[in-house]
Coordinates of C-alpha atoms and ligand atoms in Angstrom, one line a residue:
M28 CA 0.0 0.0 0.0
S29 CA 1.3 3.4 -0.9
N30 CA 1.6 6.2 1.8
F31 CA 1.1 8.8 -0.8
R32 CA -0.6 11.9 0.6
P33 CA -1.1 14.7 -1.9
I34 CA -0.1 18.3 -1.1
E35 CA -3.4 20.0 -0.4
I36 CA -3.4 23.5 -2.0
A37 CA -6.3 25.9 -1.6
V38 CA -6.6 28.9 -3.8
I39 CA -8.9 31.7 -2.5
G40 CA -9.9 33.8 -5.5
P41 CA -9.6 31.7 -8.6
G42 CA -9.9 34.6 -11.0
A43 CA -7.4 35.6 -13.7
L44 CA -4.2 35.1 -11.8
G45 CA -5.5 32.5 -9.2
G46 CA -7.0 30.4 -12.0
T47 CA -3.8 30.5 -13.9
L48 CA -1.7 29.5 -10.9
A49 CA -4.2 26.8 -10.0
A50 CA -4.2 25.4 -13.5
W51 CA -0.4 25.1 -13.4
L52 CA -0.3 23.6 -9.9
A53 CA -2.9 21.1 -10.8
Q54 CA -0.6 19.6 -13.5
D55 CA 1.5 18.0 -10.9
P56 CA -0.1 14.8 -9.6
K57 CA 1.5 15.4 -6.2
N58 CA -0.9 18.3 -5.7
A59 CA -4.6 18.3 -4.8
L60 CA -6.2 21.6 -5.6
T61 CA -9.3 23.2 -4.0
L62 CA -10.5 26.4 -5.4
C63 CA -12.4 28.6 -2.9
A64 CA -14.6 30.6 -5.2
R65 CA -17.1 33.4 -4.8
T66 CA -18.7 32.4 -8.2
G67 CA -18.8 28.7 -8.7
F68 CA -17.8 26.8 -11.9
A69 CA -16.9 23.3 -13.0
G70 CA -13.5 22.6 -14.5
L71 CA -10.6 24.9 -15.1
E72 CA -9.1 25.8 -18.5
A73 CA -6.1 28.0 -19.0
E74 CA -4.7 29.1 -22.4
T75 CA -1.0 29.6 -21.7
P76 CA 2.0 30.5 -23.8
A77 CA 3.0 26.8 -23.3
G78 CA -0.4 25.4 -24.5
K79 CA -3.8 24.7 -23.1
L80 CA -4.1 23.4 -19.5
M81 CA -7.1 21.5 -18.3
A82 CA -7.8 20.7 -14.7
G83 CA -10.6 19.3 -12.6
P84 CA -9.9 20.8 -9.1
T85 CA -12.5 20.7 -6.3
V86 CA -14.4 24.0 -6.5
I87 CA -16.2 25.1 -3.3
T88 CA -18.3 28.2 -2.8
R89 CA -19.2 27.7 0.9
P90 CA -16.6 28.2 3.7
E91 CA -18.2 25.3 5.6
A92 CA -17.0 23.0 2.9
A93 CA -13.3 24.0 3.4
Q94 CA -10.9 21.3 4.6
K95 CA -7.4 21.9 6.2
A96 CA -4.8 22.7 3.6
D97 CA -1.0 22.5 3.5
W98 CA -0.9 25.7 1.4
V99 CA -3.4 28.6 1.1
F100 CA -2.9 31.0 -1.8
V101 CA -4.9 34.3 -1.4
V102 CA -5.3 35.7 -4.9
T103 CA -8.2 38.1 -4.6
K104 CA -8.0 41.8 -5.4
T105 CA -6.6 43.7 -2.4
Y106 CA -10.0 45.2 -1.6
D107 CA -11.5 41.7 -1.1
S108 CA -8.8 40.7 1.4
E109 CA -11.0 41.0 4.4
A110 CA -13.7 38.9 2.8
T111 CA -11.3 36.0 2.5
L112 CA -11.3 35.6 6.3
S113 CA -14.5 33.5 6.1
W114 CA -12.5 30.7 4.5
M115 CA -9.7 30.6 7.0
P116 CA -11.1 28.7 9.9
G117 CA -11.8 25.7 7.6
L118 CA -8.5 25.9 5.7
L119 CA -5.9 26.8 8.4
G120 CA -4.2 24.2 10.6
P121 CA -1.2 25.0 12.7
D122 CA 1.2 24.3 9.9
T123 CA -0.7 25.7 6.9
K124 CA 1.5 28.1 4.9
I125 CA -0.3 31.2 3.6
V126 CA 0.9 32.9 0.4
I127 CA -0.5 36.3 -0.4
V128 CA -0.4 36.8 -4.2
Q129 CA -1.5 40.4 -4.8
N130 CA -0.3 43.6 -6.2
G131 CA 1.2 46.4 -4.1
V132 CA 3.8 46.3 -1.3
E133 CA 1.6 45.8 1.8
H134 CA 0.9 42.0 1.7
V135 CA 2.4 41.4 5.1
S136 CA 1.0 44.4 7.0
R137 CA -2.5 43.9 5.5
F138 CA -2.7 40.3 6.6
A139 CA -1.0 40.9 9.9
A140 CA -4.0 43.0 10.8
L141 CA -6.5 40.5 9.4
L142 CA -4.8 37.3 10.7
P143 CA -3.0 38.3 13.9
G144 CA -0.3 35.9 14.9
R145 CA -0.1 34.1 11.5
E146 CA 2.9 34.6 9.3
V147 CA 2.3 35.0 5.6
I148 CA 4.6 34.7 2.6
P149 CA 4.2 37.8 0.3
A150 CA 4.5 37.1 -3.4
V151 CA 5.1 39.6 -6.2
V152 CA 4.0 38.3 -9.5
D153 CA 4.4 39.4 -13.1
I154 CA 2.1 37.0 -15.0
P155 CA -0.3 38.9 -17.2
S156 CA -3.6 37.0 -17.1
A157 CA -7.2 37.7 -17.9
R158 CA -10.4 35.8 -17.1
T159 CA -12.8 35.2 -20.0
A160 CA -15.5 33.4 -17.9
P161 CA -15.6 31.7 -14.5
G162 CA -13.0 29.0 -14.7
R163 CA -11.6 30.1 -18.1
V164 CA -8.4 32.1 -18.1
V165 CA -5.8 33.3 -20.5
Q166 CA -2.1 33.7 -19.5
N167 CA -0.4 36.2 -21.8
A168 CA 3.2 35.6 -20.8
L169 CA 5.0 32.9 -18.7
G170 CA 6.2 35.6 -16.3
W171 CA 7.7 35.3 -12.8
I172 CA 6.9 35.0 -9.1
V173 CA 9.2 36.3 -6.4
V174 CA 9.0 35.6 -2.6
P175 CA 11.4 36.6 0.1
E176 CA 14.0 34.1 1.4
G177 CA 12.9 32.2 4.5
P178 CA 12.1 28.8 6.0
D179 CA 9.2 27.9 3.7
E180 CA 10.1 29.8 0.6
Q181 CA 12.1 26.9 -1.0
A182 CA 9.1 24.7 -0.6
F183 CA 7.0 27.3 -2.4
V184 CA 9.5 27.5 -5.2
D185 CA 9.4 23.7 -5.5
L186 CA 5.6 23.7 -5.9
F187 CA 6.3 25.3 -9.3
A188 CA 9.3 23.2 -10.3
H189 CA 7.2 21.4 -13.0
T190 CA 6.1 24.7 -14.6
P191 CA 7.9 27.1 -17.0
I192 CA 7.1 30.0 -14.7
E193 CA 10.2 31.5 -13.2
V194 CA 9.8 31.3 -9.4
S195 CA 12.5 32.4 -7.0
A196 CA 13.1 33.4 -3.4
V197 CA 15.2 36.5 -3.1
S198 CA 17.0 38.3 -0.3
D199 CA 15.7 41.8 -1.2
W200 CA 12.0 41.2 -1.8
T201 CA 11.3 44.8 -0.8
S202 CA 13.2 46.2 -3.8
R203 CA 11.4 43.8 -6.2
A204 CA 8.0 44.7 -4.8
W205 CA 8.6 48.5 -5.0
S206 CA 10.2 48.2 -8.5
K207 CA 7.0 46.6 -9.7
L208 CA 4.9 49.3 -7.9
C209 CA 7.0 51.9 -9.8
L210 CA 5.6 50.3 -13.0
N211 CA 2.1 49.8 -11.7
C212 CA 1.6 53.3 -10.2
A213 CA 1.8 54.9 -13.7
G214 CA -1.2 52.9 -14.7
A215 CA -3.3 55.5 -12.8
F216 CA -3.0 57.7 -15.9
P217 CA -4.8 55.5 -18.5
A218 CA -7.2 54.4 -15.8
L219 CA -8.2 58.0 -15.2
T220 CA -8.4 59.1 -18.9
M221 CA -9.6 55.7 -20.1
R222 CA -7.1 55.8 -23.0
S223 CA -3.5 55.0 -23.5
T224 CA -0.9 57.6 -22.9
G225 CA 1.1 57.0 -26.1
P226 CA -1.3 58.6 -28.6
V227 CA -1.9 61.7 -26.5
W228 CA 1.7 62.1 -25.3
N229 CA 3.0 65.6 -24.7
D230 CA 5.2 67.5 -22.2
E231 CA 2.4 67.9 -19.6
I232 CA 1.6 64.2 -19.7
E233 CA 5.3 63.3 -19.3
R234 CA 5.5 65.6 -16.2
L235 CA 2.6 63.8 -14.6
V236 CA 3.7 60.3 -15.5
R237 CA 7.2 61.1 -14.3
G238 CA 5.7 62.6 -11.1
L239 CA 3.8 59.4 -10.4
V240 CA 6.9 57.3 -10.7
E241 CA 9.4 59.6 -9.1
E242 CA 7.2 60.0 -6.0
C243 CA 6.9 56.2 -5.9
A244 CA 10.7 55.8 -6.1
A245 CA 11.3 58.4 -3.4
V246 CA 8.9 56.6 -1.0
A247 CA 10.3 53.2 -2.0
R248 CA 13.8 54.4 -1.1
A249 CA 12.6 55.7 2.2
E250 CA 11.1 52.3 2.9
G251 CA 14.5 50.7 2.2
A252 CA 14.1 49.6 -1.4
I253 CA 16.9 50.0 -3.9
I254 CA 15.4 51.6 -7.0
D255 CA 17.6 52.3 -10.0
D256 CA 16.8 55.6 -11.8
N257 CA 16.6 53.5 -15.0
I258 CA 13.3 52.1 -13.7
I259 CA 11.8 55.6 -13.8
E260 CA 13.1 56.2 -17.3
S261 CA 11.8 52.9 -18.6
V262 CA 8.4 53.4 -17.1
V263 CA 8.2 56.9 -18.7
E264 CA 9.4 55.4 -22.0
G265 CA 6.8 52.7 -21.8
A266 CA 4.1 55.2 -21.3
R267 CA 5.3 57.4 -24.1
N268 CA 5.2 54.5 -26.5
A269 CA 2.0 52.7 -25.2
P270 CA -0.3 52.1 -28.2
E271 CA -4.0 52.8 -28.0
G272 CA -5.8 50.0 -26.2
V273 CA -2.9 49.0 -24.1
G274 CA -3.8 49.5 -20.5
N275 CA -3.2 47.8 -17.2
S276 CA -5.4 46.0 -14.7
L277 CA -6.5 49.3 -13.1
Y278 CA -7.6 50.5 -16.5
A279 CA -9.2 47.2 -17.4
D280 CA -11.1 47.2 -14.1
R281 CA -12.4 50.7 -14.7
M282 CA -13.4 49.9 -18.3
A283 CA -15.3 46.8 -17.0
G284 CA -17.0 48.8 -14.3
R285 CA -15.2 46.8 -11.5
P286 CA -13.7 48.3 -8.4
M287 CA -10.1 49.4 -8.7
E288 CA -7.1 48.7 -6.5
V289 CA -6.4 52.4 -6.2
D290 CA -5.3 52.4 -2.6
A291 CA -2.9 49.4 -3.0
R292 CA -1.2 51.0 -6.1
N293 CA -1.3 54.8 -5.5
G294 CA -2.9 55.4 -2.2
V295 CA 0.0 53.5 -0.5
I296 CA 2.5 55.9 -2.0
V297 CA 0.5 58.8 -0.5
R298 CA 0.1 57.2 2.9
L299 CA 3.7 56.0 3.2
G300 CA 5.0 59.3 1.7
A301 CA 3.2 61.2 4.5
K302 CA 4.8 58.8 7.1
H303 CA 8.3 59.8 5.8
G304 CA 7.5 63.5 5.2
I305 CA 7.8 63.0 1.4
P306 CA 5.4 65.1 -0.7
T307 CA 3.4 63.0 -3.2
P308 CA 1.1 65.6 -4.9
V309 CA 0.8 63.8 -8.2
N310 CA -0.3 60.5 -6.7
E311 CA -2.6 62.4 -4.3
L312 CA -4.2 64.0 -7.3
F313 CA -4.7 60.7 -9.2
V314 CA -6.0 59.0 -6.1
A315 CA -8.5 61.7 -5.5
L316 CA -9.7 61.8 -9.1
L317 CA -9.9 58.0 -9.5
N318 CA -11.8 57.8 -6.2
A319 CA -14.1 60.6 -7.4
S320 CA -14.7 58.9 -10.7
G321 CA -17.6 57.6 -8.8
S322 CA -20.1 55.0 -8.3
P323 CA -20.4 52.2 -9.2
W324 CA -16.6 52.1 -9.1
V325 CA -15.1 52.0 -5.7
S326 CA -11.5 51.9 -4.7
D327 CA -10.0 49.7 -2.0
Ligands
NAP7 N1 -4.4 39.4 -13.6 C1 -3.1 39.8 -13.7 O1 -2.6 39.8 -14.8 C2 -2.3 40.1 -12.4 C3 -0.9 40.1 -12.5 C4 -0.2 40.4 -11.4 C5 -0.8 40.7 -10.2 N2 -2.2 40.6 -10.1 C6 -2.8 40.9 -8.8 O2 -3.4 39.6 -8.4 C7 -4.5 39.9 -7.6 C8 -5.7 39.2 -8.2 O3 -6.0 39.8 -9.5 P1 -6.8 39.1 -10.6 O4 -6.5 39.8 -11.9 O5 -6.6 37.6 -10.6 O6 -8.3 39.4 -10.1 P2 -9.7 38.8 -10.6 O7 -9.6 38.2 -11.9 O8 -10.7 39.8 -10.3 O9 -9.8 37.5 -9.6 C9 -10.1 37.7 -8.2 C10 -11.0 36.6 -7.8 O10 -11.2 36.7 -6.4 C11 -12.6 36.2 -6.2 N3 -13.0 36.6 -4.9 C12 -13.3 37.8 -4.4 N4 -13.6 37.7 -3.1 C13 -13.6 36.4 -2.8 C14 -13.9 35.7 -1.6 N5 -14.3 36.3 -0.5 N6 -13.8 34.3 -1.7 C15 -13.4 33.7 -2.8 N7 -13.1 34.3 -3.9 C16 -13.2 35.7 -3.9 C17 -13.3 36.8 -7.4 O11 -14.6 36.2 -7.5 P3 -15.6 36.5 -8.6 O12 -15.4 35.4 -9.6 O13 -17.0 36.4 -8.0 O14 -15.3 37.9 -9.2 C18 -12.3 36.5 -8.5 O15 -12.6 35.2 -9.0 C19 -4.7 41.4 -7.6 O16 -4.1 42.0 -6.4 C20 -3.9 41.9 -8.8 O17 -3.5 43.2 -8.8 C21 -2.9 40.3 -11.2

């Protein structure tokens, strides 16, 4: 008789990114996937750059159905973080490892407040994905995931060993997270104007885009991140050349009438800037205008 026990992995929030990660994790027969979904579906299909993945994970929509897991991945939008707590009593045992896969830089502080006494592993991800229907996702690039070095992080990296996704544990996670935020914060511009920056580029737009990113870099450095000036130039250059129709997830959420992660992407720059006495007028302006862009859109 075999003593095989699968690695139980629960994914809370099997949307664009959560569905993509779950589809990949389900390809390893060592893993047993449970998707904790707000909107139920049967079967998971992911179109990926490496081909189509099919999986038949357990999908549950009621927290009472949750069983103890070895790993819990939280992959909701940041503004839905608190709502994930209903799943935790069923999923968490004393040794369950929790990975927060969200944008921004506040993974740890957000969940320290929500799950006092539990350690979480923060993950920064660059895997552009979209959801076409519940349980149907498209992964647009293989991308990467970065977690900080620590006792469980190698086990996390190993979970993806069978995939072509680049997964690593790094000593300076803070710099990676803030570098990604330098890119993401500029997305406030197309989200506000509802069009790409490239076709309307001029000196005023450059000043504003540069302001968003320079403020982010200044706050990042005050938080201990190492941010090369080249990052600022490459974000400005990317915005200058962005063709019409190319947005980002903030833009996509606004276009689809969904809530936006304004606070996690730009609000955080304003809040932490204030803590360090760093002025952030451009981010403040965009946060105020995006938040005032009104019902039914809400920010986190
Ligand atoms: N998509 C990307 O390309 C990408 C890349 C890098 C980082 N990220 C970050 O990854 C995070 C997730 O983004 P996403 O694009 O995957 O968002 P998404 O497609 O909107 O997926 C989020 C999922 O969470 C579900 N959800 C919300 N509250 C829930 C709850 N209480 N219990 C269970 N499920 C719940 C939603 O359910 P419904 O089905 O009912 O809506 C949805 O399926 C964000 O922080 C985002 O910024 C995304």
